[in-house]
PDB file of C-alpha atoms in Angstrom:
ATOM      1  CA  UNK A   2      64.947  58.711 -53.745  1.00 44.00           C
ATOM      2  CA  UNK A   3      63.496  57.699 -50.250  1.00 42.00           C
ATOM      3  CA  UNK A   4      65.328  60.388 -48.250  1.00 38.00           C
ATOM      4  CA  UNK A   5      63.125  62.720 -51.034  1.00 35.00           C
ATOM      5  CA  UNK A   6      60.107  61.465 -50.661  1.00 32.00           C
ATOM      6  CA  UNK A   7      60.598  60.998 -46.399  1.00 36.00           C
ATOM      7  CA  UNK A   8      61.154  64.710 -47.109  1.00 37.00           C
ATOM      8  CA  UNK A   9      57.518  65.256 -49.084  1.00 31.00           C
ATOM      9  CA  UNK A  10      55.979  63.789 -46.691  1.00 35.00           C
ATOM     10  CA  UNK A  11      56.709  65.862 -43.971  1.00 36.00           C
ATOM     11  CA  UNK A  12      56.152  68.524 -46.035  1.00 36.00           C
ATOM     12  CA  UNK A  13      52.560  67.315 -46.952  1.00 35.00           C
ATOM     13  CA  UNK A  14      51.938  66.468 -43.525  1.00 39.00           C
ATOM     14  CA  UNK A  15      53.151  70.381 -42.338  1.00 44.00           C
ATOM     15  CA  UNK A  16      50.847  71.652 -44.752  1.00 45.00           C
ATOM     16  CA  UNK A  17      47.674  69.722 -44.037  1.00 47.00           C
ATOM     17  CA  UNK A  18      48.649  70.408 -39.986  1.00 63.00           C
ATOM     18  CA  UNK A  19      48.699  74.321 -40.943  1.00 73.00           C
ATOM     19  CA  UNK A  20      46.390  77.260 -40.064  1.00 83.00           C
ATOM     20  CA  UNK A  21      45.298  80.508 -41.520  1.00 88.00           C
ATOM     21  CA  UNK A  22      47.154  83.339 -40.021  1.00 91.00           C
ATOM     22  CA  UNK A  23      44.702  86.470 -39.172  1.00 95.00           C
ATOM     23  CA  UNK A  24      42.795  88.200 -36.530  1.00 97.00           C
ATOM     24  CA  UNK A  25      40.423  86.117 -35.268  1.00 97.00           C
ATOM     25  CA  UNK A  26      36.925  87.442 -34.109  1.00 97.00           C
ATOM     26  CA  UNK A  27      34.137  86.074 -31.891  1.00 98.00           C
ATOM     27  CA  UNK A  28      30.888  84.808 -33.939  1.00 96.00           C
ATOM     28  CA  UNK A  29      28.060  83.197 -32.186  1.00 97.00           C
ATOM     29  CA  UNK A  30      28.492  79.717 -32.394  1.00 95.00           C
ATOM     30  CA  UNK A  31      28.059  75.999 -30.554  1.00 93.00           C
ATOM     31  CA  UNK A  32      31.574  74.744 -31.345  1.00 90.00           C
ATOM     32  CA  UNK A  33      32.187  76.747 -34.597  1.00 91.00           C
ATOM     33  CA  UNK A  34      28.724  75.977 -35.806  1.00 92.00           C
ATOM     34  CA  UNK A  35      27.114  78.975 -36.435  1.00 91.00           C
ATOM     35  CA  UNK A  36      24.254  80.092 -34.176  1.00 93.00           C
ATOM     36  CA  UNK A  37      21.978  83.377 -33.523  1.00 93.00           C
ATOM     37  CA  UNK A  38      19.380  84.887 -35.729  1.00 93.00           C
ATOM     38  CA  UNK A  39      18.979  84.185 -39.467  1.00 93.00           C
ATOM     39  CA  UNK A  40      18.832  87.829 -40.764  1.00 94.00           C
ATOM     40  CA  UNK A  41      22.642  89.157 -41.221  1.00 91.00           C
ATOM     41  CA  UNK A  42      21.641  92.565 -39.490  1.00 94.00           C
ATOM     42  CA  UNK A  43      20.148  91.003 -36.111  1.00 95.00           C
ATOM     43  CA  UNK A  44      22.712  88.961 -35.778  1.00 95.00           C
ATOM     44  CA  UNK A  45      25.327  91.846 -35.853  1.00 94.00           C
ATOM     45  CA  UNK A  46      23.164  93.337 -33.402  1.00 94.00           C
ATOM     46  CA  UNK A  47      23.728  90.533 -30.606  1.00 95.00           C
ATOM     47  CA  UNK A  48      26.889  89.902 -31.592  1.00 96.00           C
ATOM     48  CA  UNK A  49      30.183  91.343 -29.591  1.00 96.00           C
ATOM     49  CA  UNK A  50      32.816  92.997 -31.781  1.00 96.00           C
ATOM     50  CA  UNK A  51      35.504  91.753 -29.862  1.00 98.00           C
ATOM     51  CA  UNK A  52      38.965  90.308 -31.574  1.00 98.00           C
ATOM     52  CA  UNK A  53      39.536  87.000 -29.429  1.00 98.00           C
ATOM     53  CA  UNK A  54      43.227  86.233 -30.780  1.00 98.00           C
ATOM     54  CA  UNK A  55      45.905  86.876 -33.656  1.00 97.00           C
ATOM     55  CA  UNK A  56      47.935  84.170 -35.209  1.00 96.00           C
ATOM     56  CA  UNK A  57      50.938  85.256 -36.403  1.00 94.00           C
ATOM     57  CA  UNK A  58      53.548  83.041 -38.735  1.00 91.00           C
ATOM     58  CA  UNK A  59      56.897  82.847 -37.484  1.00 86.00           C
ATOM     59  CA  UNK A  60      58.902  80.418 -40.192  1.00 76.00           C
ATOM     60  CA  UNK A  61      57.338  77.927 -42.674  1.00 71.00           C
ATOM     61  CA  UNK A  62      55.622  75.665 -40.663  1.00 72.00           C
ATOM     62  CA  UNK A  63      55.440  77.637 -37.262  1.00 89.00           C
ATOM     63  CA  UNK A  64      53.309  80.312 -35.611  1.00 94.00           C
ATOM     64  CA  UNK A  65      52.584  82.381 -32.644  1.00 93.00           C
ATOM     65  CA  UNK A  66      49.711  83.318 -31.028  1.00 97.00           C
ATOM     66  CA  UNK A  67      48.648  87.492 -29.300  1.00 97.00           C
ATOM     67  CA  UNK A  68      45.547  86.829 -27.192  1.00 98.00           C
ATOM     68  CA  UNK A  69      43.765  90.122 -27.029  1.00 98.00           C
ATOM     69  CA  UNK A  70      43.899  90.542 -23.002  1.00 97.00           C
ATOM     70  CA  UNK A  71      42.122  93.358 -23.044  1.00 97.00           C
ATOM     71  CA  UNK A  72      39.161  91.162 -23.519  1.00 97.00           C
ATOM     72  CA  UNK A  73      39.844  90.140 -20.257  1.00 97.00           C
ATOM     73  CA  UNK A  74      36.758  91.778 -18.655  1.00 93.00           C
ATOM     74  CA  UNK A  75      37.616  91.789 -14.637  1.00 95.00           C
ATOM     75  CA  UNK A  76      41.463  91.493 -14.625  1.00 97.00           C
ATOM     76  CA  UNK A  77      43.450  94.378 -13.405  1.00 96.00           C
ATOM     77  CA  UNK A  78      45.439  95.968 -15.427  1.00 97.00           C
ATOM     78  CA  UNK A  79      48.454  94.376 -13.984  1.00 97.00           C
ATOM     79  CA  UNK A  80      47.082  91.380 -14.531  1.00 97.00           C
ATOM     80  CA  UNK A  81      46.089  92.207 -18.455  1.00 97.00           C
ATOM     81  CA  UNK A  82      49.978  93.316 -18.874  1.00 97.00           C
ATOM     82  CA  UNK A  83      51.434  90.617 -17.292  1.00 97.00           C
ATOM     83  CA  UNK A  84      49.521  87.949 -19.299  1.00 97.00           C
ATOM     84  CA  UNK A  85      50.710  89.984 -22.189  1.00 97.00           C
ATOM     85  CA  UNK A  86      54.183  90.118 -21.654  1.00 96.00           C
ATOM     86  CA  UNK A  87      54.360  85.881 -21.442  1.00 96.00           C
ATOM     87  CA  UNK A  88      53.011  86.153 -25.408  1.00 95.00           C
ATOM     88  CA  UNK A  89      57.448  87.613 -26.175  1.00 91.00           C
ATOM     89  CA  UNK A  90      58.400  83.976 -26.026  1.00 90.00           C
ATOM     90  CA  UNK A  91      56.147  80.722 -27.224  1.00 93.00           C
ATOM     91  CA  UNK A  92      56.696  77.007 -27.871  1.00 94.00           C
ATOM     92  CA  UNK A  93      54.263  75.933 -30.699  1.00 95.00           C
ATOM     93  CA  UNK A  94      53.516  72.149 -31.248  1.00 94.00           C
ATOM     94  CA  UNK A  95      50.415  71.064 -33.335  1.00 93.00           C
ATOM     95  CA  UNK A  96      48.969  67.551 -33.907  1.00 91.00           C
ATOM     96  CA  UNK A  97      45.741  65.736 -33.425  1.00 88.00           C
ATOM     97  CA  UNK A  98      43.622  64.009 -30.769  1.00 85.00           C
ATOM     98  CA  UNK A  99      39.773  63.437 -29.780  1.00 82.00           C
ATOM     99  CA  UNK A 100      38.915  66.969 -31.122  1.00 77.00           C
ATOM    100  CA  UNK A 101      40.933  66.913 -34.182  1.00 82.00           C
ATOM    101  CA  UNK A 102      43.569  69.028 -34.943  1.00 90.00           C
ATOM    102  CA  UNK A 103      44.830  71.797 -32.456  1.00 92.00           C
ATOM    103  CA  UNK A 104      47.448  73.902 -32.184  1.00 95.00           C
ATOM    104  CA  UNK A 105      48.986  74.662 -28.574  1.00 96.00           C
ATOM    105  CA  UNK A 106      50.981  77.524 -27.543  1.00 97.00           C
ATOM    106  CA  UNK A 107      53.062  76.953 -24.616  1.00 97.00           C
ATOM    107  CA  UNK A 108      53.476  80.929 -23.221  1.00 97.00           C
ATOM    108  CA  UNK A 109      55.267  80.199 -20.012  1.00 95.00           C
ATOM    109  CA  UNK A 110      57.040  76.973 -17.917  1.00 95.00           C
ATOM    110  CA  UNK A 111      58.691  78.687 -15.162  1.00 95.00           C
ATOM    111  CA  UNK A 112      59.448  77.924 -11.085  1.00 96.00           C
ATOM    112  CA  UNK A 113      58.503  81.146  -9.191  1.00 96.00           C
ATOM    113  CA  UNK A 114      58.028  81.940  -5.428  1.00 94.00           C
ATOM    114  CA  UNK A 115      55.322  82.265  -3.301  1.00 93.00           C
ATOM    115  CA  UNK A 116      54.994  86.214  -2.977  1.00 93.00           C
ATOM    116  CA  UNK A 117      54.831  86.483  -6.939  1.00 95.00           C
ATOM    117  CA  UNK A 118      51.783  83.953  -6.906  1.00 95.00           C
ATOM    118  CA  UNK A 119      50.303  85.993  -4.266  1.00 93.00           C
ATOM    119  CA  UNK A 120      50.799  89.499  -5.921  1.00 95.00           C
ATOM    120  CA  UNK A 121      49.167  87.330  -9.405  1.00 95.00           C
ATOM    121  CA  UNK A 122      46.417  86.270  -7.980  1.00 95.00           C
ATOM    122  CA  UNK A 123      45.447  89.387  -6.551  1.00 94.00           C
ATOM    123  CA  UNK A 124      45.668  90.820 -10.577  1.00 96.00           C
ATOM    124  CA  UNK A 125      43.902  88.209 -12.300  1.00 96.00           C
ATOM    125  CA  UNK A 126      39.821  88.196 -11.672  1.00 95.00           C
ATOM    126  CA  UNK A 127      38.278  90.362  -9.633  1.00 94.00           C
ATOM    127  CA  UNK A 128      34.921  88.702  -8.839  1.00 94.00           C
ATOM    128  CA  UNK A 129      34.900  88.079  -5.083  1.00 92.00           C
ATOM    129  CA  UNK A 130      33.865  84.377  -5.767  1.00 92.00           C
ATOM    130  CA  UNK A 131      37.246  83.712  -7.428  1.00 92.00           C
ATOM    131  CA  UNK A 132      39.223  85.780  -5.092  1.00 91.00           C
ATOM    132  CA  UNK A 133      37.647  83.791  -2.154  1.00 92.00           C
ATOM    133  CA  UNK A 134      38.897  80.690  -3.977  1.00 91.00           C
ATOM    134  CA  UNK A 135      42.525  82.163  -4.285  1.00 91.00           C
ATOM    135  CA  UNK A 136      42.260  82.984  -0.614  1.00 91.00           C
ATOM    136  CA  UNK A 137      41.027  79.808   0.259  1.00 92.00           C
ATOM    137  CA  UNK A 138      43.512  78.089  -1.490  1.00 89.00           C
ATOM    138  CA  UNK A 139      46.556  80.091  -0.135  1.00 88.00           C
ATOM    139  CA  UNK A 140      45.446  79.496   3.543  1.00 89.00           C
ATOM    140  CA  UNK A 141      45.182  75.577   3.097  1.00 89.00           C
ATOM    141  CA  UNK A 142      48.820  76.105   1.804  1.00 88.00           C
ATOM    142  CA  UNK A 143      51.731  75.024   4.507  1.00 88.00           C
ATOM    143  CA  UNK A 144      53.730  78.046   5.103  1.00 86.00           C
ATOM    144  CA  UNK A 145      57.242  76.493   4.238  1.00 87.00           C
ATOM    145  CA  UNK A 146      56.052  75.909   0.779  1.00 88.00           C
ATOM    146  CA  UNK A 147      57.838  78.963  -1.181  1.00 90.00           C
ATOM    147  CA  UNK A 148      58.133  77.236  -5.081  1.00 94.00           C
ATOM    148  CA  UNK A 149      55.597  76.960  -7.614  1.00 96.00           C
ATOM    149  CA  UNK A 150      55.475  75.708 -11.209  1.00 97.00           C
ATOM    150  CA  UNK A 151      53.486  78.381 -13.702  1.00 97.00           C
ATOM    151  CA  UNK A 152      52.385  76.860 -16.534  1.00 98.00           C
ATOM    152  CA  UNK A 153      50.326  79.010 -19.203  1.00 98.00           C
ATOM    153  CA  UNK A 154      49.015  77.893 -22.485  1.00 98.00           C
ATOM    154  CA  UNK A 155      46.495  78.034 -25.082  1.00 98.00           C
ATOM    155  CA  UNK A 156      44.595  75.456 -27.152  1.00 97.00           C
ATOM    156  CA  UNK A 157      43.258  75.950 -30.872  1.00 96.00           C
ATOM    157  CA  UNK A 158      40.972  73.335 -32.427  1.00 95.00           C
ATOM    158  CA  UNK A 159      40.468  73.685 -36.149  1.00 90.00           C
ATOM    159  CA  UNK A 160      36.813  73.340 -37.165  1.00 73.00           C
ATOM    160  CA  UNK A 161      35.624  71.085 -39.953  1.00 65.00           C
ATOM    161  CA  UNK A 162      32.494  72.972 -40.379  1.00 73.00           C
ATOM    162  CA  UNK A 163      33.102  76.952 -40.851  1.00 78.00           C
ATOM    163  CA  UNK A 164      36.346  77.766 -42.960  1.00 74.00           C
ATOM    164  CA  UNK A 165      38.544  80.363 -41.549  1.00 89.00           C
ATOM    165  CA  UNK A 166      37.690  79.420 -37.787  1.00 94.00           C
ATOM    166  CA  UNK A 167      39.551  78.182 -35.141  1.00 95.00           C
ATOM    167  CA  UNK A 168      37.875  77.375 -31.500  1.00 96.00           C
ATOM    168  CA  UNK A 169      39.722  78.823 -28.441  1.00 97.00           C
ATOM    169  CA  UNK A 170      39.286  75.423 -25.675  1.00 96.00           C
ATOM    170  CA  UNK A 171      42.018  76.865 -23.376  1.00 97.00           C
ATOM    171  CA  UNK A 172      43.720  80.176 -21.688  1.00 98.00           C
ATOM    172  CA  UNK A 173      45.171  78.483 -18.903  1.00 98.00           C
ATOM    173  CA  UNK A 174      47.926  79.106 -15.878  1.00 97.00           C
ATOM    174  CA  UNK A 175      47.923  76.320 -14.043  1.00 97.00           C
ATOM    175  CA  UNK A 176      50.763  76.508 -10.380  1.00 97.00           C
ATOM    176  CA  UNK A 177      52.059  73.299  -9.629  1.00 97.00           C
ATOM    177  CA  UNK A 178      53.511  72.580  -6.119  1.00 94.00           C
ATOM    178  CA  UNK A 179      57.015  70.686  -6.165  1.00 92.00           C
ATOM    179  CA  UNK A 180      57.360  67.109  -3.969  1.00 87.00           C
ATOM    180  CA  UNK A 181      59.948  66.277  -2.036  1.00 84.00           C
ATOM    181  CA  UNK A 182      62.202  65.560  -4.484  1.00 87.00           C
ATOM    182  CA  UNK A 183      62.264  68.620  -6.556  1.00 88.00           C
ATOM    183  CA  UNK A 184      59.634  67.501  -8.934  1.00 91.00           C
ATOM    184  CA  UNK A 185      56.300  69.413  -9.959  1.00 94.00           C
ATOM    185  CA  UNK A 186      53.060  67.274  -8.856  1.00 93.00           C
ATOM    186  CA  UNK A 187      50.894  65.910 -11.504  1.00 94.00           C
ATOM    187  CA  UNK A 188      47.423  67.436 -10.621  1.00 95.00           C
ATOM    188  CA  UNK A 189      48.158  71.998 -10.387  1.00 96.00           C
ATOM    189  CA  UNK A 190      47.294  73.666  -6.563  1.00 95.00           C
ATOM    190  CA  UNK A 191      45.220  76.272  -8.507  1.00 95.00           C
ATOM    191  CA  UNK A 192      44.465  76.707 -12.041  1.00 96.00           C
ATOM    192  CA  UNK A 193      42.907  79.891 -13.415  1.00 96.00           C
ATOM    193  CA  UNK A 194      40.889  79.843 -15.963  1.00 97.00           C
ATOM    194  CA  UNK A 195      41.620  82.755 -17.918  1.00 97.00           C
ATOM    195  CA  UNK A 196      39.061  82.046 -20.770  1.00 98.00           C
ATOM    196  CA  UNK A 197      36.523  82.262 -18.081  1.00 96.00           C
ATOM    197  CA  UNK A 198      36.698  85.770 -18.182  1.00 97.00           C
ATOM    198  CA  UNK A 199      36.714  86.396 -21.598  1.00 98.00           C
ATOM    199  CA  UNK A 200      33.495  84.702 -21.815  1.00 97.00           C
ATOM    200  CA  UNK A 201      31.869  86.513 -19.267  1.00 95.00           C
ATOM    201  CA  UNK A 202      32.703  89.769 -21.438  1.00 96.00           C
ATOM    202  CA  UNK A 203      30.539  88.326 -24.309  1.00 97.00           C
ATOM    203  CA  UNK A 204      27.018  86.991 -22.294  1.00 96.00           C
ATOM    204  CA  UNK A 205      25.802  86.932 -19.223  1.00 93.00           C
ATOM    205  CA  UNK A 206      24.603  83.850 -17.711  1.00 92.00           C
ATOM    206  CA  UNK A 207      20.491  84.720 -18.839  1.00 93.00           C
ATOM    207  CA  UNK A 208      21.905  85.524 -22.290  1.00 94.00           C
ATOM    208  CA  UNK A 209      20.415  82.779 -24.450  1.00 95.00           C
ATOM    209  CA  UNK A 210      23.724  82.524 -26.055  1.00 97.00           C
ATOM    210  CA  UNK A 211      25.736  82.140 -22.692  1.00 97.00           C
ATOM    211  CA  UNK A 212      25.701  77.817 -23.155  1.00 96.00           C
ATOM    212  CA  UNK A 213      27.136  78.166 -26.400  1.00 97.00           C
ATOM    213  CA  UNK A 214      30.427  79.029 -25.265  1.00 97.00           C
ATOM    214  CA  UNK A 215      30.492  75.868 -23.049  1.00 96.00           C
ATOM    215  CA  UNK A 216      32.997  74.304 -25.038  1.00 94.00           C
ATOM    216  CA  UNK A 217      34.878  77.131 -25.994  1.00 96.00           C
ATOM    217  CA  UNK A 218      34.809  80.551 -27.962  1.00 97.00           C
ATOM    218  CA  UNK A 219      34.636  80.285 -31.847  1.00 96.00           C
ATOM    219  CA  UNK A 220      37.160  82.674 -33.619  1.00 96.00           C
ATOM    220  CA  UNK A 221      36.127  83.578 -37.327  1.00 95.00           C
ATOM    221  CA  UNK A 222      39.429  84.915 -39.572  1.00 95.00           C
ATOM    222  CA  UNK A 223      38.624  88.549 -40.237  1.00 91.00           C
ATOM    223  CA  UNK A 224      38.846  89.587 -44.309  1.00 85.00           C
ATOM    224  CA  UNK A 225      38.848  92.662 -45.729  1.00 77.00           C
ATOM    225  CA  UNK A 226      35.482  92.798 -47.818  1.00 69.00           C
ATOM    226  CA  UNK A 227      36.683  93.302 -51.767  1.00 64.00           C
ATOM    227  CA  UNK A 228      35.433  96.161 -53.559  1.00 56.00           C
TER     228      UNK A 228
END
């Protein structure tokens, strides 16, 4: 009788920790909370009809997530199909903090050398103020050092306010250097900010909408309208 209701538990608990699956597109919002103009037909108007992210099921409690990197807006295309290819294999874990409940999506945990970070950098943004960073960086970087952790992710937060939307906090890869003894260093070498770009794609910075994606980019489930 306990082992059963142990076992309804953690179903109850799976269930109340679970998302909608769907295609996810951007609204205009401060955190999920729905901004821009009143009337239904402006606000279509400003809006970008861009698809931010698909959440897929994979089992009863688990789920994987296809960023659309095509949204990327000044990635090569290397860079776009690279990013994409991390998506074949994911670790999902879900649970709650500060922000509520999120859902993270682990896309890649691997050591690699110091001409492949090179050659990635050079296909992620394009704007010369993050490619003078990635220089920058490289040059402070002693020239023995040849291993890197990559670490890429993304973040989820369910909203409270707007059903059927998720907010998109983080599209990461963050490079970790390894100390002396074989271990990768707490604080990344260079992190790129891959959700940067995505924003940039939506507004530009005199958009009056641009400091609403501060905190992240809402996602609204797409639905079919009934007949």
């Amino acid at each position: 009788m306990r082992l059963l209701f142990c076992c309804l538990c953690l179903l109850f608990s799976s269930q109340s920790l679970a998302m909608n699956a769907g295609r996810y597109y951007y609204i205009i919002a401060d955190q999920c909370e729905a901004r821009g103009p009143n009337d239904p037909e402006a606000l279509d108007k400003v809006t970008p009809d861009v698809l931010l992210f698909d959440v897929i099921p994979a089992g009863i409690s688990d789920y994987y997530v296809n960023m659309n990197t095509d949204a990327l807006s000044d990635y090569t295309q290397d860079g776009v199909d690279y990013l994409s290819g991390l998506e074949s294999e994911q670790a999902y874990t879900v649970g709650r903090d500060t922000d509520g409940v999120y859902h993270s999506f682990m896309l890649q945990r691997e050591a690699i050398n110091r001409t492949t970070l090179v050659d990635l950098l050079a296909s992620f943004s394009q704007r010369q103020s993050d490619k003078g960073y990635f220089y920058r960086k490289l040059l402070t970087l002693d020239p023995a050092v040849n291993r890197f952790k990559a670490v890429s992710s993304v973040k989820l937060v369910e909203d409270t306010q707007l059903p059927s939307a998720l907010l998109l906090t983080e599209y990461t890869t963050k490079y970790y250097l390894f100390d002396s003894a074989g271990n990768a260093e707490q604080e990344p070498y260079i992190e790129i900010n891959h959700l940067a770009s995505i924003k940039r794609g939506l507004h530009q910075p005199r958009d009056p909408f641009y400091p609403l994606m501060a905190n992240g980019l809402c996602g609204k489930e797409w639905k079919p309208v009934q007949d």
